Short mmCIF file of C-alpha atoms in Angstrom, two decimals:
data_model
loop_
_atom_site.label_atom_id
_atom_site.label_comp_id
_atom_site.label_asym_id
_atom_site.label_seq_id
_atom_site.Cartn_x
_atom_site.Cartn_y
_atom_site.Cartn_z
CA MET A 18 71.82 73.32 146.05
CA ALA A 19 70.75 76.91 146.56
CA ASN A 20 74.36 78.04 146.15
CA LEU A 21 75.00 75.88 143.09
CA ALA A 22 71.80 77.03 141.39
CA THR A 23 72.99 80.65 141.56
CA GLN A 24 76.37 80.07 139.89
CA SER A 25 76.59 81.93 136.57
CA TYR A 26 77.52 78.84 134.56
CA VAL A 27 74.40 77.07 135.88
CA VAL A 28 72.11 80.07 135.39
CA ALA A 29 73.35 80.37 131.78
CA MET A 30 72.33 76.80 130.92
CA PRO A 31 69.17 76.22 128.88
CA ASP A 32 66.26 75.47 131.22
CA ASP A 33 66.01 71.76 130.42
CA GLU A 34 69.77 71.24 130.73
CA ARG A 35 69.86 73.14 134.04
CA GLU A 36 67.00 71.05 135.46
CA ARG A 37 68.78 67.81 134.49
CA PHE A 38 72.09 69.05 135.89
CA LEU A 39 70.57 70.07 139.23
CA ALA A 40 68.57 66.82 139.49
CA ASP A 41 71.78 64.84 138.88
CA GLU A 42 73.55 66.85 141.58
CA VAL A 43 70.72 66.20 144.05
CA ARG A 44 70.95 62.45 143.39
CA SER A 45 74.72 62.51 143.81
CA LEU A 46 74.57 64.49 147.04
CA ARG A 47 71.86 62.25 148.50
CA ALA A 48 73.97 59.19 147.71
CA THR A 49 77.05 60.76 149.31
CA PHE A 50 75.28 62.37 152.29
CA PRO A 51 72.28 60.12 153.02
CA ASP A 52 71.47 61.89 156.30
CA GLY A 53 70.87 65.10 154.32
CA GLY A 54 73.50 67.14 156.16
CA LEU A 55 76.36 68.96 154.49
CA ASP A 56 78.52 71.79 155.78
CA GLU A 57 79.87 73.95 152.98
CA PRO A 58 82.16 76.63 154.42
CA TYR A 59 83.06 79.64 152.33
CA VAL A 60 84.79 82.95 152.85
CA THR A 61 83.44 86.34 151.93
CA ALA A 62 85.62 89.44 151.69
CA LEU A 63 84.43 93.02 151.93
CA THR A 64 86.52 95.96 150.82
CA ILE A 65 85.41 99.51 151.57
CA ALA A 66 87.00 102.57 150.02
CA ALA A 67 86.39 106.02 151.43
CA HIS A 68 86.37 109.03 149.16
CA PRO A 69 88.22 111.97 150.72
CA ASP A 70 86.04 115.08 150.78
#
């Protein structure tokens, strides 16, 4: 939920709509994963550019 709550489309929702949306997601996840565990893998890329002096 922490990841979902930071997505721009969720952050941009009006407060009451966002609260309903997140509450619905919590209910759905609890029904699907009743033990409370969920692994959500993701990949992060880092690109570094060096400026020649």
